[in-house]
Amino acid sequence: MGGDHAPRAPVAGALEALAELDAAHSIQLVGKTAVIEAQLAALAALAASAGARGSSSARDRLEIVEAPDVIEMADKPTAVRGKPNSSMMVGLKLQQEGKSDAFVSAGNTGAQMAASMLLLRLHTGLRRPAIATVFPTSKRSVVVLDSGANVDCSAEELTQFGRLGATYAEDILGRKNPAVALMSIGEEPEKGNAITKEAHALLAASGLNFIGNCEGRDLPAGACQHGDLDVVICDGFVGNVILKFFEGVAPLMIRMLVKEGLSEDAIKKGLRPLDYSEHGGAPLLGVKGVSIICHGRSSPRAIKNAIKIAVQAIDTRLNEHIGRRLEPVVAA
Amino acid sequence: MGGDHAPRAPVAGALEALAELDAAHSIQLVGKTAVIEAQLAALAALAASAGARGSSSARDRLEIVEAPDVIEMADKPTAVRGKPNSSMMVGLKLQQEGKSDAFVSAGNTGAQMAASMLLLRLHTGLRRPAIATVFPTSKRSVVVLDSGANVDCSAEELTQFGRLGATYAEDILGRKNPAVALMSIGEEPEKGNAITKEAHALLAASGLNFIGNCEGRDLPAGACQHGDLDVVICDGFVGNVILKFFEGVAPLMIRMLVKEGLSEDAIKKGLRPLDYSEHGGAPLLGVKGVSIICHGRSSPRAIKNAIKIAVQAIDTRLNEHIGRRLEPVVAA
């Protein structure tokens, strides 16, 4: 029920995902049954009129789970406690009860984080989960975290983000010994604010493949002076500002290029790989389970990609690996 | 002597500025006399071979001031104390002694800041100066500060940046009652980190036309939910990350569009207005005088624009207005 294009985008995205996933996977659509059924019927009619082959096999692996309430996009995160029958809470409870393996939503991000912490709980040694965003670059994609869940972070928390991000890069992006960098304002260890300088020292001693500080310009380049990037660490304030700024820069550039006489369609097509909302969801790392946060304006394709990332997280045992990676921190 | 293209860019930029400024203005070129004279001769030969009319009138308003030492780009800011005969120190001393009205450099930014604080001193009530960057947007240009001089800022300092930026927007950009916004991660006052939440309250009571929080995406748009932007406040860590990130995004987008078959020349031409390094310098606000910091890779055109901003700062009495605007803070 969540997101700017609900229920169409989540329902259509689920069908697209099932068409691509093998028959062992099934999807539960959580929300108002009547609304979901109407959406499924509308999509089926559309597919039939377009002469598409029936998606009956996909439909067989789709279950509807009733949830009468909805967390609205404007609700505060605390709203989840007052709405235990919302699709957000019911969906995550399925995972808590072992009836599902992962949860994907394009709904209210703060509420999804609160509900995930409440029902899935955090790995020992963490105070809050982090949102990881896979960012397109000139080289390989880079995991940026935290991208908005934590605004005032300690150096210890930034170091934990390094552990979470490195595990994600290994399991989901297939990187071996991923290179972790700390976002700062200069490549040298002594450049940065008080927290990043402290985090630099902790990261250097963390056992991670910490390559050093990177700067703002290194993120789109996918590399810094110390080497290619796999994971970039920052607090959620900086991560949120960068990612939203990035969202805003593309329209500005498109406007200027169209003014110059270039084709708007060609520009938009060319820049499509940069649209990280299309890349699938941002995993909430640190909770004991799988909770994937999708951009509010996710398309069916973005939802499909998020579901495939959720499947990968299950298949690679991401959650278990994160727990193991955090162990030395707990022991220390 | 400073910058990636010195001495050519500063010398050529000075000549270009003199050609556009009225005869009452003159420029002192500070550095190694022989190097500067050779550069002037080379530029004159180039102009003559191109059949350009003589720039003799410009040359008459150009004085060379000898400074045997140079602050290198890699020097630490503290290097200025050990190099009193560097072009940076000699150039700023001219202003301290009343022999010039403004200083412009594309050299080592940290050193320019340190030398400016040392020789020009700060307005009462300030702990450090701020670097203001004029950022191109889809609407009017926006002053962003601090863009790198201050990494750990208090809420009081962020509020002072508001006063500095508003005065700059009035005097240099001609804005009346400039709209000041605080960079955060949500439009509401309660969104942000501990410092921005505190700063929001101080700014609301500051007497400035404070319109509220803005988000990363609002900067390229030039507007937030609260209205059009004239000034955006952030700490120097966030400002530096955003501006460097912006520098890095354009090459990434150009690469993707060229891949799509669009003309690289047309793209670069279209995006030229976005290159803030071309807009002239970033003023160091808060020092009692005029010190304009140019990007290291400034072209002659960028240097020329920086010189014209320096002239505007003098003509509009920016420095005096800043002092007056900070008075209530001092009295309180």
mmCIF file of C-alpha atoms in Angstrom, chain A:
data_model
loop_
_atom_site.group_PDB
_atom_site.id
_atom_site.type_symbol
_atom_site.label_atom_id
_atom_site.label_comp_id
_atom_site.label_asym_id
_atom_site.label_seq_id
_atom_site.Cartn_x
_atom_site.Cartn_y
_atom_site.Cartn_z
ATOM 1 C CA MET A 1 0.000 0.000 0.000
ATOM 2 C CA GLY A 2 3.047 2.261 0.210
ATOM 3 C CA GLY A 3 4.681 4.707 -2.170
ATOM 4 C CA ASP A 4 3.588 7.367 -4.617
ATOM 5 C CA HIS A 5 2.399 4.814 -7.184
ATOM 6 C CA ALA A 6 0.681 2.297 -4.885
ATOM 7 C CA PRO A 7 -0.964 -0.094 -5.304
ATOM 8 C CA ARG A 8 -0.064 -0.321 -9.009
ATOM 9 C CA ALA A 9 3.749 -0.203 -8.766
ATOM 10 C CA PRO A 10 4.178 -2.746 -5.935
ATOM 11 C CA VAL A 11 1.648 -5.182 -7.454
ATOM 12 C CA ALA A 12 3.037 -4.887 -10.992
ATOM 13 C CA GLY A 13 6.588 -5.089 -9.632
ATOM 14 C CA ALA A 14 5.761 -8.293 -7.735
ATOM 15 C CA LEU A 15 4.371 -9.881 -10.914
ATOM 16 C CA GLU A 16 7.465 -8.831 -12.871
ATOM 17 C CA ALA A 17 9.716 -10.274 -10.176
ATOM 18 C CA LEU A 18 7.882 -13.609 -10.151
ATOM 19 C CA ALA A 19 8.225 -13.847 -13.920
ATOM 20 C CA GLU A 20 12.004 -13.598 -13.521
ATOM 21 C CA LEU A 21 12.531 -15.587 -10.307
ATOM 22 C CA ASP A 22 12.498 -19.375 -10.278
ATOM 23 C CA ALA A 23 9.411 -21.288 -9.195
ATOM 24 C CA ALA A 24 10.685 -21.822 -5.638
ATOM 25 C CA HIS A 25 9.969 -18.168 -4.774
ATOM 26 C CA SER A 26 6.604 -16.764 -3.830
ATOM 27 C CA ILE A 27 5.427 -13.300 -2.870
ATOM 28 C CA GLN A 28 2.914 -12.137 -0.273
ATOM 29 C CA LEU A 29 1.121 -8.895 -1.133
ATOM 30 C CA VAL A 30 0.194 -7.287 2.165
ATOM 31 C CA GLY A 31 -2.627 -4.738 2.316
ATOM 32 C CA LYS A 32 -6.312 -4.213 1.673
ATOM 33 C CA THR A 33 -7.377 -7.405 -0.096
ATOM 34 C CA ALA A 34 -10.073 -5.761 -2.229
ATOM 35 C CA VAL A 35 -7.695 -3.050 -3.456
ATOM 36 C CA ILE A 36 -4.986 -5.579 -4.299
ATOM 37 C CA GLU A 37 -7.421 -7.900 -6.083
ATOM 38 C CA ALA A 38 -8.795 -5.023 -8.147
ATOM 39 C CA GLN A 39 -5.251 -4.039 -9.084
ATOM 40 C CA LEU A 40 -4.371 -7.603 -10.055
ATOM 41 C CA ALA A 41 -7.528 -7.808 -12.196
ATOM 42 C CA ALA A 42 -6.736 -4.501 -13.884
ATOM 43 C CA LEU A 43 -3.195 -5.613 -14.671
ATOM 44 C CA ALA A 44 -4.457 -8.969 -15.978
ATOM 45 C CA ALA A 45 -6.984 -7.215 -18.249
ATOM 46 C CA LEU A 46 -4.255 -4.915 -19.503
ATOM 47 C CA ALA A 47 -1.934 -7.825 -20.215
ATOM 48 C CA ALA A 48 -4.732 -9.758 -22.002
ATOM 49 C CA SER A 49 -5.650 -6.790 -24.200
ATOM 50 C CA ALA A 50 -1.995 -6.412 -25.080
ATOM 51 C CA GLY A 51 -2.017 -10.073 -26.118
ATOM 52 C CA ALA A 52 0.569 -11.024 -23.531
ATOM 53 C CA ARG A 53 0.766 -14.659 -22.548
ATOM 54 C CA GLY A 54 -1.022 -15.379 -19.311
ATOM 55 C CA SER A 55 0.894 -14.771 -16.115
ATOM 56 C CA SER A 56 -1.132 -17.475 -14.390
ATOM 57 C CA SER A 57 1.965 -19.256 -13.130
ATOM 58 C CA ALA A 58 3.136 -16.013 -11.537
ATOM 59 C CA ARG A 59 -0.335 -15.493 -10.062
ATOM 60 C CA ASP A 60 -0.147 -18.954 -8.422
ATOM 61 C CA ARG A 61 2.923 -17.881 -6.439
ATOM 62 C CA LEU A 62 1.199 -14.752 -5.189
ATOM 63 C CA GLU A 63 -0.628 -14.674 -1.878
ATOM 64 C CA ILE A 64 -2.665 -11.778 -0.517
ATOM 65 C CA VAL A 65 -2.315 -11.089 3.216
ATOM 66 C CA GLU A 66 -5.023 -8.813 4.584
ATOM 67 C CA ALA A 67 -3.976 -5.648 6.445
ATOM 68 C CA PRO A 68 -6.801 -3.173 6.919
ATOM 69 C CA ASP A 69 -4.708 -0.168 7.980
ATOM 70 C CA VAL A 70 -2.164 1.942 6.116
ATOM 71 C CA ILE A 71 0.761 4.007 7.402
ATOM 72 C CA GLU A 72 0.454 7.232 5.428
ATOM 73 C CA MET A 73 3.531 8.859 3.881
ATOM 74 C CA ALA A 74 3.111 11.846 6.227
ATOM 75 C CA ASP A 75 2.765 9.738 9.400
ATOM 76 C CA LYS A 76 5.501 9.955 12.017
ATOM 77 C CA PRO A 77 7.662 6.847 12.550
ATOM 78 C CA THR A 78 6.016 6.334 15.938
ATOM 79 C CA ALA A 79 2.680 5.796 14.146
ATOM 80 C CA VAL A 80 3.584 2.124 13.690
ATOM 81 C CA ARG A 81 2.883 1.367 17.362
ATOM 82 C CA GLY A 82 -0.658 2.689 17.010
ATOM 83 C CA LYS A 83 -1.284 0.791 13.770
ATOM 84 C CA PRO A 84 -0.455 -2.867 14.418
ATOM 85 C CA ASN A 85 -2.788 -3.863 11.568
ATOM 86 C CA SER A 86 -1.103 -1.642 8.986
ATOM 87 C CA SER A 87 0.415 -3.319 5.935
ATOM 88 C CA MET A 88 3.847 -2.228 7.229
ATOM 89 C CA MET A 89 3.439 -3.970 10.598
ATOM 90 C CA VAL A 90 1.584 -7.024 9.271
ATOM 91 C CA GLY A 91 4.187 -7.486 6.528
ATOM 92 C CA LEU A 92 7.108 -7.359 8.944
ATOM 93 C CA LYS A 93 5.312 -9.573 11.460
ATOM 94 C CA LEU A 94 5.190 -12.309 8.798
ATOM 95 C CA GLN A 95 8.970 -12.303 8.847
ATOM 96 C CA GLN A 96 9.115 -12.197 12.649
ATOM 97 C CA GLU A 97 6.891 -15.277 12.743
ATOM 98 C CA GLY A 98 8.968 -17.131 10.148
ATOM 99 C CA LYS A 99 6.216 -16.943 7.515
ATOM 100 C CA SER A 100 8.340 -14.931 5.144
ATOM 101 C CA ASP A 101 12.051 -14.292 4.593
ATOM 102 C CA ALA A 102 12.131 -10.671 3.511
ATOM 103 C CA PHE A 103 10.086 -7.474 3.455
ATOM 104 C CA VAL A 104 10.050 -4.870 0.657
ATOM 105 C CA SER A 105 8.185 -1.544 0.787
ATOM 106 C CA ALA A 106 8.018 1.809 -0.999
ATOM 107 C CA GLY A 107 6.098 3.281 1.924
ATOM 108 C CA ASN A 108 7.025 5.687 4.718
ATOM 109 C CA THR A 109 10.786 5.238 5.293
ATOM 110 C CA GLY A 110 10.842 6.349 8.928
ATOM 111 C CA ALA A 111 7.941 4.049 9.752
ATOM 112 C CA GLN A 112 9.578 1.110 7.977
ATOM 113 C CA MET A 113 12.726 1.684 9.999
ATOM 114 C CA ALA A 114 10.804 1.917 13.278
ATOM 115 C CA ALA A 115 8.696 -1.160 12.512
ATOM 116 C CA SER A 116 11.757 -3.129 11.393
ATOM 117 C CA MET A 117 13.611 -2.305 14.619
ATOM 118 C CA LEU A 118 10.543 -3.164 16.668
ATOM 119 C CA LEU A 119 9.733 -6.511 15.031
ATOM 120 C CA LEU A 120 13.030 -7.795 13.618
ATOM 121 C CA ARG A 121 15.248 -6.230 16.309
ATOM 122 C CA LEU A 122 18.853 -5.132 15.890
ATOM 123 C CA HIS A 123 22.028 -7.188 15.886
ATOM 124 C CA THR A 124 23.835 -6.947 19.217
ATOM 125 C CA GLY A 125 26.241 -4.020 19.300
ATOM 126 C CA LEU A 126 24.156 -1.712 17.145
ATOM 127 C CA ARG A 127 22.179 1.282 18.333
ATOM 128 C CA ARG A 128 20.372 1.932 15.066
ATOM 129 C CA PRO A 129 20.234 0.389 11.583
ATOM 130 C CA ALA A 130 21.722 2.151 8.543
ATOM 131 C CA ILE A 131 20.227 2.699 5.109
ATOM 132 C CA ALA A 132 22.591 1.610 2.339
ATOM 133 C CA THR A 133 22.194 3.110 -1.126
ATOM 134 C CA VAL A 134 23.885 1.633 -4.167
ATOM 135 C CA PHE A 135 25.166 4.612 -6.099
ATOM 136 C CA PRO A 136 25.994 4.509 -9.839
ATOM 137 C CA THR A 137 29.473 5.820 -10.715
ATOM 138 C CA SER A 138 31.832 6.082 -13.679
ATOM 139 C CA LYS A 139 33.354 2.791 -12.525
ATOM 140 C CA ARG A 140 31.605 0.119 -10.437
ATOM 141 C CA SER A 141 28.589 0.949 -8.301
ATOM 142 C CA VAL A 142 29.372 2.052 -4.732
ATOM 143 C CA VAL A 143 27.463 1.356 -1.503
ATOM 144 C CA VAL A 144 26.883 4.606 0.392
ATOM 145 C CA LEU A 145 25.805 4.427 4.009
ATOM 146 C CA ASP A 146 24.256 5.799 6.062
ATOM 147 C CA SER A 147 21.987 7.607 3.650
ATOM 148 C CA GLY A 148 19.495 8.999 6.121
ATOM 149 C CA ALA A 149 18.695 6.803 9.119
ATOM 150 C CA ASN A 150 21.207 8.343 11.569
ATOM 151 C CA VAL A 151 21.841 12.057 11.796
ATOM 152 C CA ASP A 152 24.290 12.392 14.683
ATOM 153 C CA CYS A 153 26.757 9.524 14.448
ATOM 154 C CA SER A 154 29.655 8.636 16.691
ATOM 155 C CA ALA A 155 32.978 7.447 15.274
ATOM 156 C CA GLU A 156 32.075 3.943 16.513
ATOM 157 C CA GLU A 157 28.840 4.027 14.553
ATOM 158 C CA LEU A 158 30.623 5.148 11.388
ATOM 159 C CA THR A 159 32.973 2.196 11.853
ATOM 160 C CA GLN A 160 30.011 -0.160 12.203
ATOM 161 C CA PHE A 161 28.604 1.261 8.960
ATOM 162 C CA GLY A 162 31.886 0.129 7.411
ATOM 163 C CA ARG A 163 31.258 -3.445 8.603
ATOM 164 C CA LEU A 164 27.643 -3.403 7.393
ATOM 165 C CA GLY A 165 28.557 -1.913 4.014
ATOM 166 C CA ALA A 166 31.479 -4.257 3.418
ATOM 167 C CA THR A 167 29.276 -7.287 4.082
ATOM 168 C CA TYR A 168 26.645 -5.937 1.702
ATOM 169 C CA ALA A 169 29.262 -5.297 -0.994
ATOM 170 C CA GLU A 170 30.519 -8.865 -0.623
ATOM 171 C CA ASP A 171 27.169 -10.647 -0.602
ATOM 172 C CA ILE A 172 25.043 -8.525 -2.918
ATOM 173 C CA LEU A 173 27.576 -6.891 -5.237
ATOM 174 C CA GLY A 174 29.991 -9.827 -5.249
ATOM 175 C CA ARG A 175 33.033 -7.744 -4.295
ATOM 176 C CA LYS A 176 35.988 -9.537 -2.732
ATOM 177 C CA ASN A 177 37.684 -7.728 0.143
ATOM 178 C CA PRO A 178 35.684 -4.562 -0.592
ATOM 179 C CA ALA A 179 37.481 -1.210 -0.401
ATOM 180 C CA VAL A 180 35.929 0.991 2.278
ATOM 181 C CA ALA A 181 36.458 4.789 2.274
ATOM 182 C CA LEU A 182 35.341 7.510 4.664
ATOM 183 C CA MET A 183 33.686 10.615 3.168
ATOM 184 C CA SER A 184 35.616 13.692 4.239
ATOM 185 C CA ILE A 185 36.969 16.971 2.892
ATOM 186 C CA GLY A 186 40.500 15.870 2.068
ATOM 187 C CA GLU A 187 42.330 12.630 1.337
ATOM 188 C CA GLU A 188 44.701 12.882 4.321
ATOM 189 C CA PRO A 189 43.787 11.316 7.710
ATOM 190 C CA GLU A 190 43.970 14.710 9.444
ATOM 191 C CA LYS A 191 41.372 16.268 7.117
ATOM 192 C CA GLY A 192 37.766 16.284 8.265
ATOM 193 C CA ASN A 193 35.645 17.149 11.255
ATOM 194 C CA ALA A 194 36.220 15.853 14.785
ATOM 195 C CA ILE A 195 34.114 12.713 14.275
ATOM 196 C CA THR A 196 35.587 11.728 10.915
ATOM 197 C CA LYS A 197 39.143 12.147 12.221
ATOM 198 C CA GLU A 198 38.306 9.810 15.109
ATOM 199 C CA ALA A 199 36.522 7.393 12.759
ATOM 200 C CA HIS A 200 39.559 7.330 10.468
ATOM 201 C CA ALA A 201 41.666 5.923 13.302
ATOM 202 C CA LEU A 202 39.022 3.351 14.283
ATOM 203 C CA LEU A 203 38.510 2.225 10.690
ATOM 204 C CA ALA A 204 42.252 1.857 10.161
ATOM 205 C CA ALA A 205 42.290 -0.589 13.089
ATOM 206 C CA SER A 206 39.004 -2.328 12.206
ATOM 207 C CA GLY A 207 40.329 -5.202 10.109
ATOM 208 C CA LEU A 208 38.300 -3.899 7.162
ATOM 209 C CA ASN A 209 39.999 -3.067 3.868
ATOM 210 C CA PHE A 210 39.874 0.625 4.798
ATOM 211 C CA ILE A 211 41.623 2.662 2.098
ATOM 212 C CA GLY A 212 41.273 6.119 3.697
ATOM 213 C CA ASN A 213 39.326 9.326 3.197
ATOM 214 C CA CYS A 214 37.543 10.168 -0.028
ATOM 215 C CA GLU A 215 36.011 13.484 -1.119
ATOM 216 C CA GLY A 216 32.686 14.511 -2.645
ATOM 217 C CA ARG A 217 33.980 14.397 -6.190
ATOM 218 C CA ASP A 218 35.252 10.824 -5.759
ATOM 219 C CA LEU A 219 31.779 9.350 -5.330
ATOM 220 C CA PRO A 220 30.543 9.933 -8.915
ATOM 221 C CA ALA A 221 34.018 8.973 -10.149
ATOM 222 C CA GLY A 222 33.876 5.670 -8.234
ATOM 223 C CA ALA A 223 37.496 6.099 -7.174
ATOM 224 C CA CYS A 224 39.664 8.247 -4.945
ATOM 225 C CA GLN A 225 43.411 8.800 -4.690
ATOM 226 C CA HIS A 226 43.645 5.658 -2.570
ATOM 227 C CA GLY A 227 41.971 3.416 -5.175
ATOM 228 C CA ASP A 228 38.606 2.263 -6.508
ATOM 229 C CA LEU A 229 35.666 2.462 -4.119
ATOM 230 C CA ASP A 230 33.247 -0.256 -3.023
ATOM 231 C CA VAL A 231 31.832 1.301 0.156
ATOM 232 C CA VAL A 232 31.634 4.958 1.215
ATOM 233 C CA ILE A 233 30.837 5.777 4.830
ATOM 234 C CA CYS A 234 29.198 8.977 6.035
ATOM 235 C CA ASP A 235 26.656 9.995 8.646
ATOM 236 C CA GLY A 236 23.008 10.033 7.599
ATOM 237 C CA PHE A 237 22.874 13.835 7.451
ATOM 238 C CA VAL A 238 25.670 14.055 4.882
ATOM 239 C CA GLY A 239 24.433 10.954 3.026
ATOM 240 C CA ASN A 240 20.896 12.305 2.778
ATOM 241 C CA VAL A 241 22.055 15.741 1.593
ATOM 242 C CA ILE A 242 24.322 14.194 -1.091
ATOM 243 C CA LEU A 243 21.692 11.801 -2.420
ATOM 244 C CA LYS A 244 18.922 14.397 -2.517
ATOM 245 C CA PHE A 245 21.304 16.898 -4.095
ATOM 246 C CA PHE A 246 22.110 14.292 -6.736
ATOM 247 C CA GLU A 247 18.387 13.838 -7.417
ATOM 248 C CA GLY A 248 18.110 17.586 -7.942
ATOM 249 C CA VAL A 249 21.149 18.053 -10.169
ATOM 250 C CA ALA A 250 19.892 15.889 -13.056
ATOM 251 C CA PRO A 251 16.778 18.020 -13.762
ATOM 252 C CA LEU A 252 18.932 21.164 -13.687
ATOM 253 C CA MET A 253 21.387 19.675 -16.171
ATOM 254 C CA ILE A 254 18.617 18.350 -18.422
ATOM 255 C CA ARG A 255 17.071 21.815 -18.522
ATOM 256 C CA MET A 256 20.365 23.420 -19.543
ATOM 257 C CA LEU A 257 21.072 20.828 -22.233
ATOM 258 C CA VAL A 258 17.585 21.098 -23.714
ATOM 259 C CA LYS A 259 18.156 24.867 -23.867
ATOM 260 C CA GLU A 260 21.302 24.095 -25.870
ATOM 261 C CA GLY A 261 19.155 22.235 -28.411
ATOM 262 C CA LEU A 262 19.873 18.644 -27.354
ATOM 263 C CA SER A 263 17.063 16.078 -27.440
ATOM 264 C CA GLU A 264 15.317 15.708 -24.093
ATOM 265 C CA ASP A 265 14.447 12.080 -24.839
ATOM 266 C CA ALA A 266 18.048 11.201 -25.681
ATOM 267 C CA ILE A 267 19.296 12.975 -22.526
ATOM 268 C CA LYS A 268 16.824 11.198 -20.280
ATOM 269 C CA LYS A 269 17.624 7.856 -21.896
ATOM 270 C CA GLY A 270 21.343 8.469 -21.461
ATOM 271 C CA LEU A 271 21.003 9.449 -17.809
ATOM 272 C CA ARG A 272 18.665 6.599 -16.887
ATOM 273 C CA PRO A 273 21.468 4.427 -15.436
ATOM 274 C CA LEU A 274 22.086 7.241 -12.942
ATOM 275 C CA ASP A 275 18.580 7.093 -11.519
ATOM 276 C CA TYR A 276 19.252 5.196 -8.346
ATOM 277 C CA SER A 277 15.536 4.958 -7.608
ATOM 278 C CA GLU A 278 15.469 2.507 -10.530
ATOM 279 C CA HIS A 279 18.209 0.334 -9.076
ATOM 280 C CA GLY A 280 15.958 -1.333 -6.588
ATOM 281 C CA GLY A 281 15.739 -0.698 -2.920
ATOM 282 C CA ALA A 282 18.029 0.485 -0.213
ATOM 283 C CA PRO A 283 18.481 -2.248 2.384
ATOM 284 C CA LEU A 284 18.073 -1.392 6.025
ATOM 285 C CA LEU A 285 21.252 -2.946 7.389
ATOM 286 C CA GLY A 286 21.642 -4.046 10.990
ATOM 287 C CA VAL A 287 18.197 -5.488 11.652
ATOM 288 C CA LYS A 288 17.976 -9.252 12.146
ATOM 289 C CA GLY A 289 16.181 -9.974 8.918
ATOM 290 C CA VAL A 290 15.693 -8.446 5.491
ATOM 291 C CA SER A 291 13.917 -5.097 5.129
ATOM 292 C CA ILE A 292 14.337 -3.280 1.815
ATOM 293 C CA ILE A 293 13.349 0.371 1.580
ATOM 294 C CA CYS A 294 12.252 1.511 -1.873
ATOM 295 C CA HIS A 295 12.087 5.107 -3.030
ATOM 296 C CA GLY A 296 8.573 6.537 -2.695
ATOM 297 C CA ARG A 297 8.381 7.117 -6.444
ATOM 298 C CA SER A 298 9.511 3.588 -7.323
ATOM 299 C CA SER A 299 8.374 2.190 -10.665
ATOM 300 C CA PRO A 300 7.326 -1.478 -11.041
ATOM 301 C CA ARG A 301 10.851 -2.074 -12.395
ATOM 302 C CA ALA A 302 12.392 -0.574 -9.239
ATOM 303 C CA ILE A 303 10.148 -2.752 -7.052
ATOM 304 C CA LYS A 304 11.093 -5.813 -9.091
ATOM 305 C CA ASN A 305 14.784 -4.998 -8.628
ATOM 306 C CA ALA A 306 14.281 -4.513 -4.887
ATOM 307 C CA ILE A 307 12.597 -7.928 -4.645
ATOM 308 C CA LYS A 308 15.514 -9.508 -6.489
ATOM 309 C CA ILE A 309 17.939 -7.874 -4.050
ATOM 310 C CA ALA A 310 15.869 -9.280 -1.183
ATOM 311 C CA VAL A 311 16.165 -12.755 -2.729
ATOM 312 C CA GLN A 312 19.915 -12.313 -3.064
ATOM 313 C CA ALA A 313 20.138 -11.222 0.575
ATOM 314 C CA ILE A 314 18.388 -14.421 1.609
ATOM 315 C CA ASP A 315 20.367 -16.693 -0.723
ATOM 316 C CA THR A 316 23.745 -15.279 0.330
ATOM 317 C CA ARG A 317 22.821 -15.261 4.054
ATOM 318 C CA LEU A 318 23.644 -11.562 4.287
ATOM 319 C CA ASN A 319 21.987 -11.249 7.669
ATOM 320 C CA GLU A 320 24.026 -14.090 9.183
ATOM 321 C CA HIS A 321 27.243 -12.656 7.740
ATOM 322 C CA ILE A 322 26.474 -9.255 9.224
ATOM 323 C CA GLY A 323 25.930 -10.816 12.625
ATOM 324 C CA ARG A 324 29.258 -12.609 12.370
ATOM 325 C CA ARG A 325 31.097 -9.470 11.228
ATOM 326 C CA LEU A 326 29.792 -7.492 14.191
ATOM 327 C CA GLU A 327 30.975 -10.137 16.677
ATOM 328 C CA PRO A 328 34.490 -8.736 17.264
ATOM 329 C CA VAL A 329 32.853 -5.413 18.127
ATOM 330 C CA VAL A 330 30.621 -7.081 20.677
ATOM 331 C CA ALA A 331 33.516 -9.046 22.160
ATOM 332 C CA ALA A 332 35.681 -5.915 22.442
#
